[in-house]
PDB file of C-alpha atoms in Angstrom:
ATOM      1  CA  UNK A   1      97.211 102.577  96.976  1.00  0.00           C
ATOM      2  CA  UNK A   2      94.319 100.123  96.734  1.00  0.00           C
ATOM      3  CA  UNK A   3      95.600  96.821  96.879  1.00  0.00           C
ATOM      4  CA  UNK A   4      98.149  95.082  98.305  1.00  0.00           C
ATOM      5  CA  UNK A   5     101.715  96.322  98.788  1.00  0.00           C
ATOM      6  CA  UNK A   6     103.867  95.190  96.382  1.00  0.00           C
ATOM      7  CA  UNK A   7     107.121  97.483  96.260  1.00  0.00           C
ATOM      8  CA  UNK A   8     107.140 101.040  95.807  1.00  0.00           C
ATOM      9  CA  UNK A   9     105.156 101.323  92.720  1.00  0.00           C
ATOM     10  CA  UNK A  10     102.108 100.155  94.632  1.00  0.00           C
ATOM     11  CA  UNK A  11     102.318 104.173  96.533  1.00  0.00           C
ATOM     12  CA  UNK A  12     100.751 106.864  94.163  1.00  0.00           C
ATOM     13  CA  UNK A  13     100.339 110.371  95.853  1.00  0.00           C
ATOM     14  CA  UNK A  14      97.037 111.588  95.636  1.00  0.00           C
ATOM     15  CA  UNK A  15      96.629 115.446  93.744  1.00  0.00           C
ATOM     16  CA  UNK A  16      95.571 117.309  96.859  1.00  0.00           C
ATOM     17  CA  UNK A  17      98.657 115.986  98.720  1.00  0.00           C
ATOM     18  CA  UNK A  18     101.206 118.400 100.648  1.00  0.00           C
ATOM     19  CA  UNK A  19     104.822 117.522 100.706  1.00  0.00           C
ATOM     20  CA  UNK A  20     108.047 118.709 102.588  1.00  0.00           C
ATOM     21  CA  UNK A  21     109.913 119.664 103.232  1.00  0.00           C
ATOM     22  CA  UNK A  22     110.220 122.609 106.386  1.00  0.00           C
ATOM     23  CA  UNK A  23     111.771 125.889 106.057  1.00  0.00           C
ATOM     24  CA  UNK A  24     114.857 123.914 107.473  1.00  0.00           C
ATOM     25  CA  UNK A  25     114.131 120.656 105.525  1.00  0.00           C
ATOM     26  CA  UNK A  26     113.256 118.287 107.954  1.00  0.00           C
ATOM     27  CA  UNK A  27     111.825 115.424 106.872  1.00  0.00           C
ATOM     28  CA  UNK A  28     107.987 115.880 106.028  1.00  0.00           C
ATOM     29  CA  UNK A  29     105.868 114.012 105.848  1.00  0.00           C
ATOM     30  CA  UNK A  30     107.300 111.782 107.905  1.00  0.00           C
ATOM     31  CA  UNK A  31     104.947 108.980 106.537  1.00  0.00           C
ATOM     32  CA  UNK A  32     101.856 108.528 104.407  1.00  0.00           C
ATOM     33  CA  UNK A  33      99.218 105.627 105.130  1.00  0.00           C
ATOM     34  CA  UNK A  34      95.794 105.372 102.969  1.00  0.00           C
ATOM     35  CA  UNK A  35      93.516 108.220 102.219  1.00  0.00           C
ATOM     36  CA  UNK A  36      90.955 107.922  99.127  1.00  0.00           C
ATOM     37  CA  UNK A  37      88.261 106.125  98.973  1.00  0.00           C
ATOM     38  CA  UNK A  38      87.848 104.579 102.543  1.00  0.00           C
ATOM     39  CA  UNK A  39      84.910 103.127 103.909  1.00  0.00           C
ATOM     40  CA  UNK A  40      84.538 104.653 106.797  1.00  0.00           C
ATOM     41  CA  UNK A  41      81.692 105.608 109.486  1.00  0.00           C
ATOM     42  CA  UNK A  42      79.341 109.425 108.701  1.00  0.00           C
ATOM     43  CA  UNK A  43      77.729 111.674 111.136  1.00  0.00           C
ATOM     44  CA  UNK A  44      74.216 111.340 108.939  1.00  0.00           C
ATOM     45  CA  UNK A  45      72.876 108.215 111.276  1.00  0.00           C
ATOM     46  CA  UNK A  46      74.180 106.212 114.065  1.00  0.00           C
ATOM     47  CA  UNK A  47      74.898 103.026 111.441  1.00  0.00           C
ATOM     48  CA  UNK A  48      75.940 105.583 107.955  1.00  0.00           C
ATOM     49  CA  UNK A  49      78.698 104.513 106.468  1.00  0.00           C
ATOM     50  CA  UNK A  50      80.292 105.943 102.808  1.00  0.00           C
ATOM     51  CA  UNK A  51      83.690 106.567 100.924  1.00  0.00           C
ATOM     52  CA  UNK A  52      85.487 109.421 101.914  1.00  0.00           C
ATOM     53  CA  UNK A  53      89.124 111.343 100.946  1.00  0.00           C
ATOM     54  CA  UNK A  54      90.884 113.268 102.221  1.00  0.00           C
ATOM     55  CA  UNK A  55      93.338 113.726 105.962  1.00  0.00           C
ATOM     56  CA  UNK A  56      89.985 112.946 107.484  1.00  0.00           C
ATOM     57  CA  UNK A  57      90.599 109.464 106.303  1.00  0.00           C
ATOM     58  CA  UNK A  58      94.336 109.602 106.074  1.00  0.00           C
ATOM     59  CA  UNK A  59      94.837 111.283 109.715  1.00  0.00           C
ATOM     60  CA  UNK A  60      92.530 108.774 111.779  1.00  0.00           C
ATOM     61  CA  UNK A  61      93.905 106.070 109.334  1.00  0.00           C
ATOM     62  CA  UNK A  62      97.254 107.156 111.540  1.00  0.00           C
ATOM     63  CA  UNK A  63      96.553 107.648 114.735  1.00  0.00           C
ATOM     64  CA  UNK A  64      94.504 104.602 115.620  1.00  0.00           C
ATOM     65  CA  UNK A  65      96.772 102.217 114.245  1.00  0.00           C
ATOM     66  CA  UNK A  66      99.872 103.543 116.468  1.00  0.00           C
ATOM     67  CA  UNK A  67      97.316 103.332 119.043  1.00  0.00           C
ATOM     68  CA  UNK A  68      96.882 100.501 118.844  1.00  0.00           C
ATOM     69  CA  UNK A  69     100.121  99.878 118.999  1.00  0.00           C
ATOM     70  CA  UNK A  70     100.986 101.466 121.905  1.00  0.00           C
ATOM     71  CA  UNK A  71      98.324  99.046 123.688  1.00  0.00           C
ATOM     72  CA  UNK A  72      99.917  95.612 122.188  1.00  0.00           C
ATOM     73  CA  UNK A  73     102.835  97.180 123.767  1.00  0.00           C
ATOM     74  CA  UNK A  74     101.707  97.694 126.726  1.00  0.00           C
ATOM     75  CA  UNK A  75      99.693  94.395 127.372  1.00  0.00           C
ATOM     76  CA  UNK A  76     102.777  93.135 126.908  1.00  0.00           C
ATOM     77  CA  UNK A  77     104.815  95.146 129.529  1.00  0.00           C
ATOM     78  CA  UNK A  78     102.568  95.393 131.749  1.00  0.00           C
ATOM     79  CA  UNK A  79     100.698  98.365 130.961  1.00  0.00           C
ATOM     80  CA  UNK A  80     103.507 100.014 130.139  1.00  0.00           C
ATOM     81  CA  UNK A  81     104.068 102.672 127.194  1.00  0.00           C
ATOM     82  CA  UNK A  82     106.272 103.821 124.911  1.00  0.00           C
ATOM     83  CA  UNK A  83     108.061 106.857 124.787  1.00  0.00           C
ATOM     84  CA  UNK A  84     106.173 109.190 121.934  1.00  0.00           C
ATOM     85  CA  UNK A  85     109.641 108.920 120.489  1.00  0.00           C
ATOM     86  CA  UNK A  86     109.851 104.876 120.572  1.00  0.00           C
ATOM     87  CA  UNK A  87     106.502 104.758 118.807  1.00  0.00           C
ATOM     88  CA  UNK A  88     107.559 107.294 116.082  1.00  0.00           C
ATOM     89  CA  UNK A  89     110.318 105.428 115.605  1.00  0.00           C
ATOM     90  CA  UNK A  90     109.071 102.182 114.745  1.00  0.00           C
ATOM     91  CA  UNK A  91     106.727 103.291 112.252  1.00  0.00           C
ATOM     92  CA  UNK A  92     109.377 104.910 110.375  1.00  0.00           C
ATOM     93  CA  UNK A  93     111.278 101.959 110.907  1.00  0.00           C
ATOM     94  CA  UNK A  94     109.013  99.567 109.394  1.00  0.00           C
ATOM     95  CA  UNK A  95     107.614 101.678 107.169  1.00  0.00           C
ATOM     96  CA  UNK A  96     107.172 100.214 103.994  1.00  0.00           C
ATOM     97  CA  UNK A  97     109.749 102.203 100.380  1.00  0.00           C
ATOM     98  CA  UNK A  98     107.239 104.937  98.670  1.00  0.00           C
ATOM     99  CA  UNK A  99     108.797 107.014  95.690  1.00  0.00           C
ATOM    100  CA  UNK A 100     110.604 106.509  93.082  1.00  0.00           C
ATOM    101  CA  UNK A 101     114.428 105.929  95.042  1.00  0.00           C
ATOM    102  CA  UNK A 102     115.567 104.187  97.321  1.00  0.00           C
ATOM    103  CA  UNK A 103     115.275 106.433 101.277  1.00  0.00           C
ATOM    104  CA  UNK A 104     112.811 109.316 102.155  1.00  0.00           C
ATOM    105  CA  UNK A 105     112.233 111.683 100.344  1.00  0.00           C
ATOM    106  CA  UNK A 106     109.375 114.870 101.038  1.00  0.00           C
ATOM    107  CA  UNK A 107     106.616 113.477  99.047  1.00  0.00           C
ATOM    108  CA  UNK A 108     106.348 110.085 100.932  1.00  0.00           C
ATOM    109  CA  UNK A 109     108.495 110.760 103.705  1.00  0.00           C
ATOM    110  CA  UNK A 110     110.387 107.040 105.441  1.00  0.00           C
ATOM    111  CA  UNK A 111     107.306 105.339 103.302  1.00  0.00           C
ATOM    112  CA  UNK A 112     103.815 103.953 103.504  1.00  0.00           C
ATOM    113  CA  UNK A 113     103.007 102.223 106.892  1.00  0.00           C
ATOM    114  CA  UNK A 114     103.277  99.230 108.242  1.00  0.00           C
ATOM    115  CA  UNK A 115     101.375  98.440 110.853  1.00  0.00           C
ATOM    116  CA  UNK A 116     101.951  94.211 111.413  1.00  0.00           C
ATOM    117  CA  UNK A 117     105.760  94.559 110.308  1.00  0.00           C
ATOM    118  CA  UNK A 118     105.772  97.655 113.083  1.00  0.00           C
ATOM    119  CA  UNK A 119     103.915  94.920 115.445  1.00  0.00           C
ATOM    120  CA  UNK A 120     106.388  92.488 114.586  1.00  0.00           C
ATOM    121  CA  UNK A 121     109.247  94.349 116.276  1.00  0.00           C
ATOM    122  CA  UNK A 122     107.005  94.633 119.085  1.00  0.00           C
ATOM    123  CA  UNK A 123     105.967  91.189 119.284  1.00  0.00           C
ATOM    124  CA  UNK A 124     109.569  90.042 118.243  1.00  0.00           C
ATOM    125  CA  UNK A 125     110.299  90.535 122.524  1.00  0.00           C
ATOM    126  CA  UNK A 126     114.038  91.682 122.187  1.00  0.00           C
ATOM    127  CA  UNK A 127     115.359  88.656 120.171  1.00  0.00           C
ATOM    128  CA  UNK A 128     115.977  88.800 116.387  1.00  0.00           C
ATOM    129  CA  UNK A 129     114.602  92.226 116.626  1.00  0.00           C
ATOM    130  CA  UNK A 130     116.196  95.002 119.073  1.00  0.00           C
ATOM    131  CA  UNK A 131     113.436  98.301 120.814  1.00  0.00           C
ATOM    132  CA  UNK A 132     116.132  99.670 123.058  1.00  0.00           C
ATOM    133  CA  UNK A 133     115.330 103.340 125.506  1.00  0.00           C
ATOM    134  CA  UNK A 134     118.263 104.865 126.782  1.00  0.00           C
ATOM    135  CA  UNK A 135     119.772 108.102 128.057  1.00  0.00           C
ATOM    136  CA  UNK A 136     122.428 109.875 126.364  1.00  0.00           C
ATOM    137  CA  UNK A 137     124.533 111.925 128.468  1.00  0.00           C
ATOM    138  CA  UNK A 138     126.693 114.518 127.339  1.00  0.00           C
ATOM    139  CA  UNK A 139     129.831 113.856 125.884  1.00  0.00           C
ATOM    140  CA  UNK A 140     129.107 109.474 126.337  1.00  0.00           C
ATOM    141  CA  UNK A 141     128.675 107.085 123.419  1.00  0.00           C
ATOM    142  CA  UNK A 142     125.734 104.690 122.944  1.00  0.00           C
ATOM    143  CA  UNK A 143     127.865 100.988 121.962  1.00  0.00           C
ATOM    144  CA  UNK A 144     125.905  97.533 120.121  1.00  0.00           C
ATOM    145  CA  UNK A 145     127.703  94.703 118.747  1.00  0.00           C
ATOM    146  CA  UNK A 146     125.221  92.980 117.089  1.00  0.00           C
ATOM    147  CA  UNK A 147     125.530  89.672 115.123  1.00  0.00           C
ATOM    148  CA  UNK A 148     124.037  89.356 111.572  1.00  0.00           C
ATOM    149  CA  UNK A 149     121.770  86.417 111.956  1.00  0.00           C
ATOM    150  CA  UNK A 150     121.200  86.824 107.973  1.00  0.00           C
ATOM    151  CA  UNK A 151     118.109  87.114 107.290  1.00  0.00           C
ATOM    152  CA  UNK A 152     118.017  90.269 105.785  1.00  0.00           C
ATOM    153  CA  UNK A 153     118.597  94.249 105.662  1.00  0.00           C
ATOM    154  CA  UNK A 154     120.214  95.149 109.281  1.00  0.00           C
ATOM    155  CA  UNK A 155     117.766  98.308 109.820  1.00  0.00           C
ATOM    156  CA  UNK A 156     119.109 100.635 112.698  1.00  0.00           C
ATOM    157  CA  UNK A 157     116.507 103.697 113.655  1.00  0.00           C
ATOM    158  CA  UNK A 158     117.518 106.471 116.278  1.00  0.00           C
ATOM    159  CA  UNK A 159     114.335 108.251 117.409  1.00  0.00           C
ATOM    160  CA  UNK A 160     114.684 111.501 119.821  1.00  0.00           C
ATOM    161  CA  UNK A 161     112.183 113.697 121.566  1.00  0.00           C
ATOM    162  CA  UNK A 162     114.255 116.621 120.607  1.00  0.00           C
ATOM    163  CA  UNK A 163     114.316 120.494 122.997  1.00  0.00           C
ATOM    164  CA  UNK A 164     111.473 122.772 122.209  1.00  0.00           C
ATOM    165  CA  UNK A 165     113.578 124.872 119.277  1.00  0.00           C
ATOM    166  CA  UNK A 166     114.458 129.296 118.588  1.00  0.00           C
ATOM    167  CA  UNK A 167     111.252 130.843 117.623  1.00  0.00           C
ATOM    168  CA  UNK A 168     111.861 133.170 114.571  1.00  0.00           C
ATOM    169  CA  UNK A 169     111.124 136.904 115.067  1.00  0.00           C
ATOM    170  CA  UNK A 170     112.990 137.863 111.617  1.00  0.00           C
ATOM    171  CA  UNK A 171     113.146 136.640 108.651  1.00  0.00           C
ATOM    172  CA  UNK A 172     110.568 134.210 108.889  1.00  0.00           C
ATOM    173  CA  UNK A 173     109.263 133.514 105.109  1.00  0.00           C
ATOM    174  CA  UNK A 174     111.165 130.576 103.695  1.00  0.00           C
ATOM    175  CA  UNK A 175     113.782 130.848 107.041  1.00  0.00           C
ATOM    176  CA  UNK A 176     115.729 127.918 106.590  1.00  0.00           C
ATOM    177  CA  UNK A 177     117.746 128.300 109.653  1.00  0.00           C
ATOM    178  CA  UNK A 178     118.202 124.719 111.129  1.00  0.00           C
ATOM    179  CA  UNK A 179     116.263 123.808 114.359  1.00  0.00           C
ATOM    180  CA  UNK A 180     117.129 121.021 116.217  1.00  0.00           C
ATOM    181  CA  UNK A 181     118.550 121.386 119.130  1.00  0.00           C
ATOM    182  CA  UNK A 182     119.946 118.394 119.993  1.00  0.00           C
ATOM    183  CA  UNK A 183     121.978 116.192 116.720  1.00  0.00           C
ATOM    184  CA  UNK A 184     122.593 112.675 117.677  1.00  0.00           C
ATOM    185  CA  UNK A 185     125.080 110.973 115.825  1.00  0.00           C
ATOM    186  CA  UNK A 186     124.178 107.254 114.174  1.00  0.00           C
ATOM    187  CA  UNK A 187     126.615 104.684 113.342  1.00  0.00           C
ATOM    188  CA  UNK A 188     127.085 100.691 112.099  1.00  0.00           C
ATOM    189  CA  UNK A 189     130.893 100.032 112.561  1.00  0.00           C
ATOM    190  CA  UNK A 190     132.784  96.614 110.853  1.00  0.00           C
ATOM    191  CA  UNK A 191     135.570  96.712 110.700  1.00  0.00           C
ATOM    192  CA  UNK A 192     137.217  99.693 108.855  1.00  0.00           C
ATOM    193  CA  UNK A 193     133.425 100.803 107.397  1.00  0.00           C
ATOM    194  CA  UNK A 194     131.955 102.932 108.677  1.00  0.00           C
ATOM    195  CA  UNK A 195     127.446 103.357 107.880  1.00  0.00           C
ATOM    196  CA  UNK A 196     125.880 106.360 108.362  1.00  0.00           C
ATOM    197  CA  UNK A 197     122.395 107.348 108.297  1.00  0.00           C
ATOM    198  CA  UNK A 198     119.570 108.866 105.313  1.00  0.00           C
ATOM    199  CA  UNK A 199     119.828 112.649 104.311  1.00  0.00           C
ATOM    200  CA  UNK A 200     118.194 114.318 101.862  1.00  0.00           C
ATOM    201  CA  UNK A 201     118.795 118.219 100.519  1.00  0.00           C
ATOM    202  CA  UNK A 202     116.370 121.036 101.067  1.00  0.00           C
ATOM    203  CA  UNK A 203     118.458 122.816  98.100  1.00  0.00           C
ATOM    204  CA  UNK A 204     117.123 120.440  95.529  1.00  0.00           C
ATOM    205  CA  UNK A 205     114.055 118.777  96.998  1.00  0.00           C
ATOM    206  CA  UNK A 206     113.055 116.123  94.177  1.00  0.00           C
ATOM    207  CA  UNK A 207     116.907 114.650  94.555  1.00  0.00           C
ATOM    208  CA  UNK A 208     116.939 111.086  95.683  1.00  0.00           C
ATOM    209  CA  UNK A 209     118.115 110.958  99.361  1.00  0.00           C
ATOM    210  CA  UNK A 210     122.223 110.842  99.764  1.00  0.00           C
ATOM    211  CA  UNK A 211     123.716 108.752 102.659  1.00  0.00           C
ATOM    212  CA  UNK A 212     125.898 110.968 105.475  1.00  0.00           C
ATOM    213  CA  UNK A 213     125.690 113.411 107.704  1.00  0.00           C
ATOM    214  CA  UNK A 214     121.988 113.928 109.576  1.00  0.00           C
ATOM    215  CA  UNK A 215     122.339 117.711 111.005  1.00  0.00           C
ATOM    216  CA  UNK A 216     118.590 118.073 110.472  1.00  0.00           C
ATOM    217  CA  UNK A 217     116.461 115.629 111.889  1.00  0.00           C
ATOM    218  CA  UNK A 218     115.670 114.187 115.234  1.00  0.00           C
ATOM    219  CA  UNK A 219     115.422 110.820 113.356  1.00  0.00           C
ATOM    220  CA  UNK A 220     118.212 109.025 111.497  1.00  0.00           C
ATOM    221  CA  UNK A 221     117.710 105.454 109.124  1.00  0.00           C
ATOM    222  CA  UNK A 222     120.551 103.000 108.431  1.00  0.00           C
ATOM    223  CA  UNK A 223     120.088 100.064 105.871  1.00  0.00           C
ATOM    224  CA  UNK A 224     122.644  97.851 105.054  1.00  0.00           C
ATOM    225  CA  UNK A 225     121.679  95.788 102.280  1.00  0.00           C
ATOM    226  CA  UNK A 226     124.889  93.562 102.064  1.00  0.00           C
ATOM    227  CA  UNK A 227     125.511  92.113 105.689  1.00  0.00           C
ATOM    228  CA  UNK A 228     126.973  89.157 105.981  1.00  0.00           C
ATOM    229  CA  UNK A 229     125.528  86.917 108.247  1.00  0.00           C
ATOM    230  CA  UNK A 230     127.727  85.553 111.491  1.00  0.00           C
ATOM    231  CA  UNK A 231     129.624  89.051 111.225  1.00  0.00           C
ATOM    232  CA  UNK A 232     129.636  91.823 113.489  1.00  0.00           C
ATOM    233  CA  UNK A 233     128.241  95.034 113.361  1.00  0.00           C
ATOM    234  CA  UNK A 234     128.780  97.654 115.706  1.00  0.00           C
ATOM    235  CA  UNK A 235     125.692 100.163 116.981  1.00  0.00           C
ATOM    236  CA  UNK A 236     127.752 103.953 117.651  1.00  0.00           C
ATOM    237  CA  UNK A 237     125.609 107.115 119.040  1.00  0.00           C
ATOM    238  CA  UNK A 238     127.044 109.817 119.700  1.00  0.00           C
ATOM    239  CA  UNK A 239     126.014 113.532 119.546  1.00  0.00           C
ATOM    240  CA  UNK A 240     127.604 117.187 118.720  1.00  0.00           C
ATOM    241  CA  UNK A 241     127.536 119.989 120.596  1.00  0.00           C
ATOM    242  CA  UNK A 242     125.755 119.895 124.471  1.00  0.00           C
ATOM    243  CA  UNK A 243     123.136 118.274 125.195  1.00  0.00           C
ATOM    244  CA  UNK A 244     120.283 119.807 127.516  1.00  0.00           C
TER     245      UNK A 244
END
């Protein structure tokens, strides 16, 4: 993109970028960032700069930005850093929509990284935006009631570091066996209504995201646009199977 973000149409994929999904259908890439015609340092001199494109521009933009978020969080929390899953969750939680349909896709992932919004979640310091790091034990359900403020959508993102999956020894090419070990589930409930997270179908990778049970990714995100100000919405986190 070459100007300020105004909508999904501003995020344009380069002709040299790779797309997902993984063989087992996980959402990749997670997010995207600027990677074309960036003005940056080069190795020909101590004060040399040039315009370049590619992952050599995109990757340091992303990694440098998230490191600054860790530094910012630590400055507000006595030197303590976020868990890696927390940092990943915030990046996905605040990404700007990209692609031709709402929700994630296998080209742009969860969207374009937005550091201002990500820093805003941190600086809110658990007032109108919450960051919670918890442990879910076997058989337990975590619940959190929240009251809609009327300031916009209600967005809930669950992110966790999954244990390593089983390494395949047969059918190595395009093996679609799910690799997720801990299948956590997030739901938001209001009365008789239950809101479910986004999910993609790797059997139809070009199709728009739908809402339902996501049993592939270790990030789940729910976005509710028609929230009723003052109403209580209950966030509920459970799990399938047995947790290690």
